[in-house]
Short mmCIF file of C-alpha atoms in Angstrom, two decimals:
data_model
loop_
_atom_site.label_atom_id
_atom_site.label_comp_id
_atom_site.label_asym_id
_atom_site.label_seq_id
_atom_site.Cartn_x
_atom_site.Cartn_y
_atom_site.Cartn_z
CA MET A 1 25.76 16.77 20.63
CA LYS A 2 24.37 15.66 17.29
CA LYS A 3 25.81 17.59 14.33
CA ILE A 4 23.24 19.20 12.00
CA MET A 5 23.74 20.31 8.38
CA LEU A 6 21.20 22.12 6.17
CA VAL A 7 20.89 22.11 2.35
CA ASP A 8 18.39 24.51 0.74
CA ASP A 9 18.64 26.77 -2.31
CA GLU A 10 16.64 29.56 -0.63
CA ILE A 11 19.02 31.72 1.39
CA LEU A 12 16.20 33.14 3.51
CA ILE A 13 15.23 29.66 4.69
CA ARG A 14 18.86 28.80 5.49
CA GLU A 15 19.35 32.00 7.45
CA SER A 16 16.01 31.64 9.21
CA ILE A 17 16.75 28.10 10.39
CA ARG A 18 20.33 28.98 11.31
CA GLU A 19 19.41 32.07 13.35
CA ARG A 20 16.04 31.17 14.90
CA VAL A 21 17.26 28.09 16.79
CA ASN A 22 19.60 28.22 19.78
CA TRP A 23 21.41 25.07 18.65
CA GLU A 24 23.81 24.67 21.58
CA LYS A 25 21.04 25.17 24.10
CA GLU A 26 18.86 22.60 22.37
CA GLY A 27 21.68 20.04 22.43
CA PHE A 28 22.73 20.21 18.76
CA HIS A 29 25.73 21.55 16.85
CA TYR A 30 24.97 23.42 13.60
CA CYS A 31 27.99 22.55 11.45
CA GLY A 32 27.12 24.30 8.17
CA ASP A 33 24.79 24.71 5.20
CA ALA A 34 24.84 24.73 1.39
CA ALA A 35 22.68 25.90 -1.52
CA ASP A 36 22.43 22.56 -3.35
CA GLY A 37 23.46 18.91 -3.12
CA GLU A 38 26.61 19.28 -5.21
CA LEU A 39 28.00 22.02 -2.93
CA ALA A 40 26.92 20.08 0.15
CA LEU A 41 28.83 16.84 -0.57
CA PRO A 42 32.36 18.13 0.26
CA LEU A 43 31.00 19.74 3.44
CA ILE A 44 29.33 16.47 4.39
CA GLU A 45 32.64 14.62 3.92
CA GLN A 46 34.43 17.25 5.99
CA HIS A 47 32.00 17.56 8.93
CA MET A 48 30.26 14.15 8.89
CA PRO A 49 26.94 15.42 10.32
CA ASP A 50 24.66 13.08 12.21
CA ILE A 51 21.52 14.60 10.68
CA LEU A 52 21.21 16.17 7.22
CA ILE A 53 18.23 18.45 6.51
CA THR A 54 17.63 18.94 2.78
CA ASP A 55 15.05 20.54 0.54
CA ILE A 56 13.77 18.41 -2.36
CA LYS A 57 13.69 20.86 -5.25
CA MET A 58 17.15 22.41 -5.82
CA PRO A 59 19.31 23.15 -8.88
CA PHE A 60 22.32 21.04 -9.97
CA MET A 61 21.72 18.16 -7.50
CA ASP A 62 18.24 17.95 -5.94
CA GLY A 63 17.25 16.43 -2.61
CA LEU A 64 16.41 12.98 -4.00
CA GLU A 65 19.80 12.65 -5.69
CA LEU A 66 21.57 13.89 -2.56
CA CYS A 67 19.59 11.48 -0.37
CA SER A 68 20.54 8.56 -2.63
CA VAL A 69 24.26 9.48 -2.58
CA VAL A 70 24.32 10.02 1.18
CA ARG A 71 22.56 6.73 1.90
CA GLU A 72 25.11 4.89 -0.25
CA ARG A 73 28.29 6.66 0.91
CA PHE A 74 27.38 7.66 4.47
CA PRO A 75 24.64 5.25 5.62
CA HIS A 76 24.93 6.38 9.25
CA ILE A 77 23.70 9.92 8.39
CA LYS A 78 19.99 10.45 8.96
CA VAL A 79 18.27 12.54 6.26
CA ILE A 80 15.26 14.79 6.92
CA ILE A 81 13.39 16.03 3.86
CA LEU A 82 11.88 19.53 3.64
CA SER A 83 8.72 19.18 1.54
CA GLY A 84 6.00 21.53 0.33
CA HIS A 85 2.45 20.50 -0.57
CA ASP A 86 3.33 20.58 -4.26
CA ASP A 87 6.16 18.06 -3.96
CA PHE A 88 4.73 15.76 -1.31
CA HIS A 89 5.00 12.75 -3.65
CA TYR A 90 8.76 13.45 -3.88
CA ALA A 91 8.91 13.17 -0.09
CA GLN A 92 7.34 9.73 -0.34
CA THR A 93 10.04 8.73 -2.84
CA ALA A 94 12.73 10.06 -0.51
CA LEU A 95 11.36 7.99 2.36
CA ARG A 96 11.59 4.91 0.17
CA LEU A 97 15.21 5.84 -0.55
CA GLY A 98 15.93 5.75 3.18
CA ALA A 99 15.19 9.25 4.45
CA ALA A 100 14.46 9.23 8.18
CA ASP A 101 11.52 11.64 8.07
CA TYR A 102 10.12 14.76 6.42
CA CYS A 103 8.97 18.20 7.52
CA LEU A 104 6.07 19.84 5.66
CA LYS A 105 6.46 23.51 4.74
CA PRO A 106 5.68 25.93 6.23
CA PHE A 107 7.03 24.82 9.62
CA SER A 108 8.02 26.47 12.87
CA ALA A 109 11.29 26.16 14.78
CA ALA A 110 9.42 24.09 17.38
CA ASP A 111 8.23 21.66 14.68
CA LEU A 112 11.78 21.22 13.39
CA LEU A 113 13.26 20.76 16.88
CA GLN A 114 10.66 18.11 17.74
CA LEU A 115 11.52 16.22 14.57
CA LEU A 116 15.26 16.53 15.25
CA ARG A 117 14.78 15.14 18.76
CA THR A 118 12.84 12.18 17.36
CA VAL A 119 15.57 11.41 14.81
CA SER A 120 18.23 11.93 17.51
CA ASP A 121 16.46 9.38 19.70
CA THR A 122 16.47 6.98 16.76
CA ILE A 123 20.23 7.44 16.34
CA ASP A 124 20.80 6.77 20.05
CA ARG A 125 18.62 3.69 19.95
CA GLU A 126 20.42 2.30 16.91
CA GLU A 127 23.80 2.95 18.50
CA ASN A 128 22.73 1.07 21.60
CA GLU A 129 21.56 -1.84 19.49
CA LYS A 130 24.93 -1.99 17.71
CA LYS A 131 26.65 -2.40 21.06
CA ARG A 132 24.66 -5.53 21.84
CA ASP A 133 26.09 -8.86 20.85
CA THR A 134 22.76 -10.52 20.06
CA TYR A 135 20.13 -9.84 17.39
CA THR A 136 17.10 -8.48 19.27
CA ALA A 137 13.48 -9.20 18.47
CA GLU A 138 12.81 -5.51 17.81
CA LYS A 139 15.68 -5.34 15.31
CA LEU A 140 14.36 -8.45 13.56
CA PHE A 141 10.91 -6.91 13.21
CA ALA A 142 12.34 -3.57 12.05
CA ASP A 143 14.55 -5.32 9.47
CA LEU A 144 11.59 -7.34 8.17
CA CYS A 145 9.59 -4.14 7.73
CA GLY A 146 12.56 -2.41 6.14
CA GLY A 147 13.24 -5.30 3.75
CA LEU A 148 16.77 -5.62 5.19
CA ILE A 149 16.83 -9.34 6.00
CA SER A 150 16.32 -12.45 3.86
CA THR A 151 13.69 -15.08 4.61
CA ALA A 152 16.31 -17.70 5.57
CA ALA A 153 18.12 -15.28 7.89
CA ALA A 154 14.86 -14.13 9.49
CA ILE A 155 13.77 -17.70 10.20
CA LYS A 156 17.18 -18.49 11.72
CA VAL A 157 17.13 -15.43 13.98
CA ALA A 158 13.52 -16.14 15.00
CA ASP A 159 14.51 -19.69 16.00
CA GLN A 160 17.40 -18.32 18.07
CA LEU A 161 15.04 -15.92 19.80
CA LYS A 162 12.40 -18.65 20.18
CA LEU A 163 9.81 -16.67 18.23
CA GLN A 164 6.99 -18.35 16.30
CA LEU A 165 7.47 -16.24 13.19
CA MET A 166 5.89 -18.40 10.49
CA THR A 167 2.17 -18.14 9.75
CA SER A 168 -0.17 -18.19 6.75
CA TYR A 169 -0.51 -14.43 6.21
CA TYR A 170 1.03 -11.19 7.43
CA ALA A 171 -0.01 -7.54 7.59
CA VAL A 172 1.65 -4.46 9.05
CA ALA A 173 -0.05 -1.70 11.03
CA ILE A 174 1.30 1.57 12.44
CA LEU A 175 -0.26 2.91 15.65
CA THR A 176 0.34 6.59 16.44
CA LEU A 177 -0.45 8.26 19.76
CA SER A 178 -1.20 11.98 19.92
CA SER A 179 -2.31 14.25 22.73
CA THR A 180 -5.86 15.57 23.07
CA ASP A 181 -4.90 17.86 25.95
CA PRO A 182 -4.68 21.43 24.55
CA THR A 183 -2.49 22.46 27.51
CA LYS A 184 -0.02 19.64 26.77
CA PRO A 185 0.09 19.13 22.98
CA GLU A 186 3.17 16.90 23.27
CA LEU A 187 2.88 13.53 25.01
CA ASP A 188 5.38 13.27 27.85
CA PRO A 189 7.43 10.02 27.92
CA ALA A 190 5.76 8.64 31.05
CA ARG A 191 2.21 9.12 29.73
CA CYS A 192 3.21 7.74 26.32
CA THR A 193 4.76 4.61 27.85
CA GLU A 194 1.81 4.00 30.14
CA ALA A 195 -0.73 4.45 27.33
CA GLY A 196 1.29 2.20 25.00
CA ARG A 197 1.45 -0.56 27.60
CA TRP A 198 -2.30 -0.32 28.18
CA ILE A 199 -3.04 -0.48 24.44
CA HIS A 200 -0.85 -3.57 24.06
CA GLU A 201 -2.69 -5.30 26.93
CA GLN A 202 -6.03 -4.61 25.25
CA LEU A 203 -5.03 -5.64 21.72
CA CYS A 204 -2.98 -8.76 22.44
CA GLU A 205 -6.02 -10.56 23.85
CA GLN A 206 -7.73 -10.63 20.44
CA ILE A 207 -4.98 -10.12 17.84
CA ASP A 208 -1.78 -12.11 17.30
CA TYR A 209 1.13 -9.82 16.45
CA PHE A 210 4.75 -8.82 17.00
CA MET A 211 5.57 -5.20 17.74
CA TYR A 212 8.39 -2.70 17.96
CA LYS A 213 8.62 0.98 18.82
CA ARG A 214 9.48 3.10 15.79
CA SER A 215 9.50 6.29 17.85
CA ARG A 216 8.22 7.50 21.20
CA THR A 217 4.66 7.85 19.85
CA GLU A 218 4.67 5.29 17.01
CA THR A 219 4.40 1.52 17.32
CA VAL A 220 4.62 -0.93 14.40
CA LEU A 221 2.63 -4.18 14.54
CA ILE A 222 3.38 -7.22 12.38
CA ILE A 223 0.03 -9.01 12.47
CA LYS A 224 -0.09 -12.78 12.03
CA CYS A 225 -3.22 -14.05 10.25
CA GLN A 226 -4.44 -17.60 9.76
CA GLN A 227 -6.88 -16.49 7.08
CA SER A 228 -6.34 -14.03 4.28
CA GLU A 229 -9.23 -11.75 5.24
CA GLU A 230 -7.82 -8.29 5.72
CA PRO A 231 -7.30 -7.66 9.47
CA SER A 232 -7.77 -3.90 9.18
CA LEU A 233 -11.51 -4.04 9.96
CA GLN A 234 -11.01 -6.11 13.12
CA LEU A 235 -8.11 -3.94 14.25
CA GLN A 236 -9.93 -0.69 13.41
CA ALA A 237 -13.00 -1.84 15.34
CA ARG A 238 -10.85 -2.63 18.38
CA VAL A 239 -9.03 0.71 18.13
CA ASN A 240 -12.38 2.51 17.91
CA ASP A 241 -13.48 0.71 21.09
CA LEU A 242 -10.37 1.95 22.91
CA GLN A 243 -10.62 5.61 21.88
CA LEU A 244 -13.02 6.77 24.63
CA LEU A 245 -11.04 5.05 27.35
CA LEU A 246 -7.76 6.42 25.95
CA HIS A 247 -9.18 9.92 25.96
CA ALA A 248 -10.52 9.59 29.50
CA GLN A 249 -7.52 7.87 31.09
CA PHE A 250 -4.55 9.31 29.20
CA GLN A 251 -5.95 12.33 27.27
CA CYS A 252 -4.64 11.00 23.98
CA GLU A 253 -5.99 9.45 20.79
CA LEU A 254 -4.82 6.59 18.60
CA THR A 255 -4.44 6.71 14.81
CA LEU A 256 -4.28 3.47 12.82
CA SER A 257 -2.62 2.92 9.42
CA VAL A 258 -2.71 -0.57 7.90
CA GLY A 259 -1.02 -2.22 4.91
CA GLY A 260 -2.36 -5.06 2.78
CA VAL A 261 -2.23 -8.78 3.62
CA GLN A 262 0.81 -10.70 2.32
CA GLU A 263 1.49 -14.44 2.10
CA ARG A 264 5.28 -14.45 2.49
CA LEU A 265 7.78 -13.08 5.00
CA GLN A 266 9.29 -10.85 2.34
CA GLY A 267 5.81 -9.41 1.79
CA ILE A 268 6.00 -7.80 5.25
CA HIS A 269 8.15 -5.07 3.68
CA ILE A 270 5.45 -4.39 1.03
CA SER A 271 2.72 -4.22 3.67
CA TYR A 272 4.90 -1.88 5.73
CA LEU A 273 5.35 0.48 2.77
CA GLU A 274 1.57 0.51 2.23
CA ALA A 275 0.97 1.24 5.93
CA GLU A 276 3.61 3.99 5.80
CA ALA A 277 1.94 5.59 2.77
CA ASP A 278 -1.38 5.53 4.63
CA HIS A 279 0.37 6.96 7.71
CA LEU A 280 1.90 9.80 5.68
CA GLU A 281 -1.48 10.71 4.18
CA ARG A 282 -3.08 10.81 7.63
CA ARG A 283 -0.20 12.84 9.01
CA MET A 284 -0.42 15.26 6.11
CA LEU A 285 -4.15 15.61 6.68
CA ARG A 286 -3.60 16.30 10.38
CA GLN A 287 -0.90 18.89 9.67
CA ASN A 288 -3.18 20.53 7.12
CA LYS A 289 -5.97 20.74 9.69
CA ASP A 290 -3.57 22.31 12.19
CA ALA A 291 -2.62 24.88 9.55
CA LEU A 292 -6.30 25.42 8.80
CA LEU A 293 -7.04 26.19 12.43
CA HIS A 294 -3.98 28.43 12.69
CA THR A 295 -4.86 30.55 9.67
CA SER A 296 -8.55 30.94 10.50
CA ALA A 297 -9.69 33.89 12.58
CA GLY A 298 -10.74 33.31 16.17
CA GLY A 299 -9.74 29.66 16.44
CA PHE A 300 -12.35 28.48 13.91
CA ASP A 301 -13.70 24.96 14.46
CA GLU A 302 -14.29 23.51 10.99
CA ASN A 303 -16.81 20.95 12.28
CA VAL A 304 -19.21 23.80 13.12
CA LEU A 305 -19.15 24.96 9.52
CA LEU A 306 -18.83 21.74 7.53
CA ASP A 307 -20.16 18.24 8.12
CA ARG A 308 -17.33 16.13 6.72
CA ASN A 309 -19.29 12.89 7.19
CA GLU A 310 -22.07 14.27 4.99
CA LEU A 311 -19.58 14.88 2.19
CA LEU A 312 -17.89 11.49 2.58
CA ASP A 313 -21.24 9.68 2.69
CA PHE A 314 -22.25 11.37 -0.57
CA LEU A 315 -18.90 10.39 -2.07
CA LYS A 316 -19.60 6.79 -1.12
CA LEU A 317 -23.27 6.55 -2.07
CA GLY A 318 -24.11 9.57 -4.25
CA CYS A 319 -24.44 9.87 -8.02
CA SER A 320 -23.73 12.46 -10.72
CA ARG A 321 -27.40 13.31 -11.14
CA ASP A 322 -27.70 14.53 -7.53
CA ALA A 323 -24.22 16.05 -7.33
CA PRO A 324 -25.05 19.68 -8.40
CA ASP A 325 -27.80 20.04 -5.78
CA PHE A 326 -25.68 18.46 -3.08
CA VAL A 327 -22.60 20.59 -3.81
CA ARG A 328 -24.74 23.74 -3.98
CA ALA A 329 -26.20 23.00 -0.53
CA PHE A 330 -22.86 21.91 0.93
CA THR A 331 -20.96 24.99 -0.27
CA SER A 332 -23.72 27.39 0.80
CA ARG A 333 -22.05 27.25 4.21
CA LEU A 334 -18.93 28.79 2.67
CA ASP A 335 -20.49 32.10 1.62
CA ASN A 336 -18.25 34.12 3.94
CA VAL A 337 -14.94 32.53 2.92
CA ASN A 338 -12.31 34.85 1.46
CA TRP A 339 -11.17 32.79 -1.53
CA ASP A 340 -7.95 34.77 -1.89
CA SER A 341 -6.83 33.82 1.65
CA LEU A 342 -4.42 31.11 2.74
CA TYR A 343 -7.25 29.76 4.87
CA ALA A 344 -9.31 29.01 1.73
CA TYR A 345 -6.41 27.03 0.24
CA TYR A 346 -5.96 24.96 3.39
CA LEU A 347 -9.70 24.36 3.65
CA MET A 348 -10.04 22.98 0.11
CA HIS A 349 -6.77 21.07 0.38
CA ASP A 350 -8.01 19.49 3.62
CA LEU A 351 -11.28 18.40 2.00
CA THR A 352 -9.40 17.03 -1.01
CA VAL A 353 -6.97 14.89 0.99
CA GLU A 354 -9.80 13.53 3.13
CA MET A 355 -11.90 12.65 0.07
CA ILE A 356 -8.97 10.89 -1.63
CA ALA A 357 -8.26 8.87 1.51
CA ALA A 358 -11.94 7.89 1.77
CA ALA A 359 -12.11 6.95 -1.92
CA LYS A 360 -9.10 4.68 -1.52
CA GLN A 361 -10.74 3.01 1.46
CA TYR A 362 -14.17 2.65 -0.17
CA PHE A 363 -13.25 1.91 -3.78
CA GLN A 364 -9.59 1.09 -4.51
CA ARG A 365 -7.31 0.76 -1.52
CA ASN A 366 -4.10 0.51 -3.53
CA HIS A 367 -4.86 3.25 -6.05
CA PRO A 368 -1.74 5.48 -6.29
CA THR A 369 -2.44 9.05 -5.14
CA ASP A 370 1.00 10.59 -5.55
CA ASP A 371 0.19 11.39 -9.20
CA VAL A 372 -3.30 12.70 -8.35
CA LEU A 373 -2.78 15.10 -5.46
CA PRO A 374 -0.21 17.47 -7.09
CA ALA A 375 -2.54 18.14 -10.03
CA LEU A 376 -5.44 18.81 -7.68
CA GLN A 377 -3.28 21.17 -5.61
CA GLN A 378 -2.70 23.24 -8.72
CA GLN A 379 -6.45 23.37 -9.34
CA ILE A 380 -7.06 24.48 -5.75
CA LYS A 381 -4.75 27.46 -6.27
CA HIS A 382 -7.06 28.70 -9.03
CA ILE A 383 -10.21 28.68 -6.87
CA LYS A 384 -11.04 32.37 -6.56
CA SER A 385 -14.81 32.36 -6.07
CA HIS A 386 -17.75 30.43 -4.70
CA ASP A 387 -18.57 29.21 -8.21
CA ASP A 388 -14.99 27.99 -8.69
CA CYS A 389 -15.32 26.02 -5.45
CA GLN A 390 -18.53 24.33 -6.63
CA HIS A 391 -17.02 23.50 -10.01
CA TYR A 392 -13.91 22.02 -8.34
CA LEU A 393 -15.88 19.79 -5.97
CA LEU A 394 -18.10 18.52 -8.79
CA SER A 395 -15.02 17.70 -10.85
CA LEU A 396 -13.35 15.98 -7.89
CA LEU A 397 -16.43 13.85 -7.19
CA ASP A 398 -16.59 12.76 -10.84
CA GLN A 399 -12.90 11.85 -10.79
CA LEU A 400 -13.18 9.78 -7.62
CA TRP A 401 -16.36 8.10 -8.84
CA THR A 402 -14.40 6.77 -11.81
CA TRP A 403 -12.43 4.75 -9.23
CA ARG A 404 -15.70 3.37 -7.90
CA GLN A 405 -16.92 2.46 -11.39
CA ALA A 406 -13.56 0.95 -12.34
CA GLY A 407 -13.60 -1.20 -9.22
CA THR A 408 -17.15 -2.41 -9.91
CA ASP A 409 -16.50 -3.18 -13.58
CA LYS A 410 -13.11 -4.71 -12.93
CA TYR A 411 -14.11 -7.19 -10.25
CA SER A 412 -17.68 -8.23 -11.12
CA GLU A 413 -16.53 -10.77 -13.72
CA LEU A 414 -13.84 -12.11 -11.39
CA ILE A 415 -16.30 -12.56 -8.50
CA HIS A 416 -18.85 -14.25 -10.79
CA ALA A 417 -16.20 -16.70 -12.06
CA ALA A 418 -15.04 -17.50 -8.52
CA LYS A 419 -18.59 -18.17 -7.33
CA LEU A 420 -19.28 -20.38 -10.35
CA TYR A 421 -16.12 -22.40 -9.73
CA ILE A 422 -17.09 -22.89 -6.07
CA ARG A 423 -20.60 -24.05 -7.00
CA GLN A 424 -19.14 -26.54 -9.51
CA HIS A 425 -16.48 -27.98 -7.16
CA TYR A 426 -17.96 -27.62 -3.65
CA GLU A 427 -17.95 -31.43 -3.15
CA ASP A 428 -14.13 -31.53 -3.40
CA ASP A 429 -12.91 -31.78 0.20
CA GLN A 430 -9.50 -30.45 -0.91
CA LEU A 431 -10.93 -27.29 -2.47
CA SER A 432 -8.92 -24.32 -1.21
CA LEU A 433 -8.45 -20.63 -1.77
CA PHE A 434 -5.20 -21.45 -3.55
CA ASP A 435 -7.01 -23.74 -6.03
CA ILE A 436 -9.67 -21.14 -6.79
CA SER A 437 -7.19 -18.28 -7.21
CA LYS A 438 -5.06 -20.47 -9.49
CA GLN A 439 -8.05 -21.02 -11.75
CA MET A 440 -8.76 -17.27 -11.73
CA ALA A 441 -5.07 -16.48 -12.51
CA VAL A 442 -4.74 -14.06 -9.55
CA SER A 443 -3.01 -14.24 -6.18
CA SER A 444 -4.99 -15.82 -3.36
CA SER A 445 -4.61 -12.76 -1.09
CA HIS A 446 -5.89 -10.44 -3.85
CA LEU A 447 -8.86 -12.68 -4.67
CA SER A 448 -9.77 -13.07 -1.00
CA LYS A 449 -9.64 -9.33 -0.37
CA ILE A 450 -11.67 -8.45 -3.48
CA PHE A 451 -14.26 -11.15 -2.78
CA SER A 452 -14.77 -9.87 0.78
CA GLN A 453 -14.98 -6.23 -0.33
CA GLU A 454 -17.44 -6.85 -3.15
CA THR A 455 -19.72 -9.47 -1.53
CA GLY A 456 -19.52 -8.62 2.16
CA GLN A 457 -18.59 -12.21 3.06
CA THR A 458 -15.43 -14.29 2.97
CA MET A 459 -14.87 -17.03 0.41
CA THR A 460 -14.87 -19.57 3.24
CA ASP A 461 -18.31 -18.35 4.33
CA TYR A 462 -19.60 -18.56 0.76
CA LEU A 463 -18.27 -22.11 0.29
CA THR A 464 -19.75 -23.17 3.64
CA LEU A 465 -23.14 -21.72 2.67
CA ILE A 466 -23.14 -23.59 -0.67
CA ARG A 467 -22.24 -26.87 1.05
CA ILE A 468 -24.79 -26.50 3.86
CA ASN A 469 -27.58 -25.62 1.40
CA LYS A 470 -26.76 -28.72 -0.64
CA ALA A 471 -26.71 -30.80 2.54
CA LYS A 472 -30.16 -29.46 3.48
CA GLU A 473 -31.43 -30.49 0.07
CA LEU A 474 -30.03 -34.03 0.44
CA LEU A 475 -31.45 -34.36 3.96
CA LYS A 476 -34.90 -33.46 2.63
CA LEU A 477 -34.89 -35.51 -0.58
CA THR A 478 -32.83 -38.63 0.22
CA ARG A 479 -32.46 -41.22 2.96
CA HIS A 480 -28.67 -41.06 2.88
CA LYS A 481 -26.97 -41.23 6.23
CA THR A 482 -25.35 -38.15 7.74
CA PHE A 483 -21.77 -39.31 7.12
CA GLU A 484 -22.65 -40.02 3.46
CA ILE A 485 -24.10 -36.54 2.98
CA ALA A 486 -21.09 -34.99 4.69
CA PHE A 487 -18.81 -36.74 2.20
CA GLN A 488 -21.00 -35.71 -0.76
CA VAL A 489 -20.80 -32.01 0.13
CA GLY A 490 -17.04 -31.93 0.76
CA TYR A 491 -16.50 -32.88 4.41
CA LYS A 492 -14.47 -35.94 5.36
CA ASP A 493 -15.19 -35.59 9.08
CA PRO A 494 -18.90 -36.26 9.84
CA HIS A 495 -18.51 -34.90 13.39
CA TYR A 496 -17.12 -31.59 12.08
CA PHE A 497 -19.90 -31.47 9.47
CA SER A 498 -22.60 -31.97 12.12
CA ASN A 499 -21.18 -29.24 14.35
CA LEU A 500 -20.87 -26.84 11.42
CA PHE A 501 -24.40 -27.66 10.22
CA LYS A 502 -25.84 -26.86 13.65
CA LYS A 503 -23.80 -23.66 13.87
CA VAL A 504 -25.29 -22.45 10.56
CA THR A 505 -28.89 -23.73 10.84
CA GLY A 506 -29.39 -24.05 14.60
CA LEU A 507 -30.26 -27.76 14.20
CA THR A 508 -28.25 -30.96 13.90
CA PRO A 509 -28.63 -32.85 10.57
CA THR A 510 -30.87 -35.41 12.28
CA GLU A 511 -33.06 -32.70 13.83
CA TYR A 512 -33.26 -30.86 10.52
CA ARG A 513 -34.36 -34.03 8.66
CA LYS A 514 -36.97 -34.80 11.30
CA HIS A 515 -38.28 -31.23 11.26
CA SER A 516 -38.46 -31.25 7.44
CA PHE A 517 -40.29 -34.60 7.46
CA GLU A 518 -42.83 -33.30 9.98
CA GLN A 519 -43.44 -30.20 7.84
CA GLN A 520 -43.97 -32.33 4.73
CA THR A 521 -46.38 -34.66 6.62
CA GLU A 522 -48.30 -31.66 7.94
CA GLN A 523 -48.62 -30.20 4.44
CA VAL A 524 -49.85 -33.53 3.06
CA GLY A 525 -52.45 -33.74 5.85
CA LYS A 526 -53.69 -30.24 5.09
CA GLY A 527 -54.00 -31.16 1.42
CA LYS A 528 -56.16 -34.22 2.18
CA LYS A 529 -58.48 -32.21 4.43
CA GLN A 530 -58.95 -29.60 1.71
CA ARG A 531 -59.93 -32.32 -0.77
#
């Protein structure tokens, strides 16, 4: 049995958790509790629990300090954080300090037991890995994501395991399976394994990646990219394609969280942290929706009342001038809401989290939200009327639109400079993303991502278009041979240039020149007839 210890300064919570769970029956041993971290430390040394459950906000020694001490002195102990909406950003900090997971208040005994079983499975899996003599591929991938292995050591282990680890770019994604069967809200192991295997078979045909299971329902992908274009769109499109089949065959759905593209092996850890932050936001949103459904009368379906896509589309494309009319029409569907109810809080909190997530995706992917959400949560608590709701949504839209404006203002000059540099140096056959980003004084991955987001095309596509347009001009106005034109526009290989030219224009260079000559001759003939 795994030993469990609880630390929380609220005696009612300690007693509730202690008494409401039949620990022995569930396969755990409850070995004690304490009111704060300072009182808990001697008990931890005495009992050596396998899993420590701790609240974040406590007097004397809070949960973050306790988590840090435990991770340093007793690294084998898994820490679960108890977090409320108001201190969710503290939970994110705790996860970075090494906490195994978090549980969002309020929670049921079933929620806590499910989390304890997941962490218990993790402990068992890690113990089994320690018994093995060799470094497994899954452990290598997990250590890369956790930032626990150096580049030299990772390359050495990959060579031993005969893994082709090195590539140009990396990104991390987290795939999470959840049940859509209301009669079976938890995925059973057999269905989860079967669905996971099927997903892997579908994805591996189009995407190059390594993977490891983080839990029974969560899989981490380390995506290998040859180009710096962010793989999230390709992966999201493929996941969207699989959703209907997943629902029909396995009665489950797939949630995707993706980190940014990185150039180095050590950057895998950064991308993993970004994917984890995205994953936590999505999980929080899902838990908030569950709470929303639970607190509403009669099993209320929020999609009947509110069109979330309408709100998100206005966030993306709307403007301040039209905002009052839009918000007035949107909130007219909330006339019957009791603004003093818990349901009203969950409803507005749900909309807020969803709008922040959309704004990050549309405007500034890496904008920190842990300093934004707590302040908004305080504002939500003061919504006591329909007018307050309208005022809050207008204020939120204005705040998120500042991200959009900042992104537009910030990157327009950078994109203009990059395009100008490409137009001035397109004939250089050695011109690369690295050269351009060096001139712009930014990282190549950042420049590539911003260029794609702002222009809707990759830098490679833009460079190709500039070169092909110049080649078309030379084919029309000069008698230079094809290989000479190829060299003049930045291509050493005439055969590659010809194939690329046909791919873009639909004609070979020779066909294009002939067609252009015939058009010019025809125009001259028409001119003579008119005279």
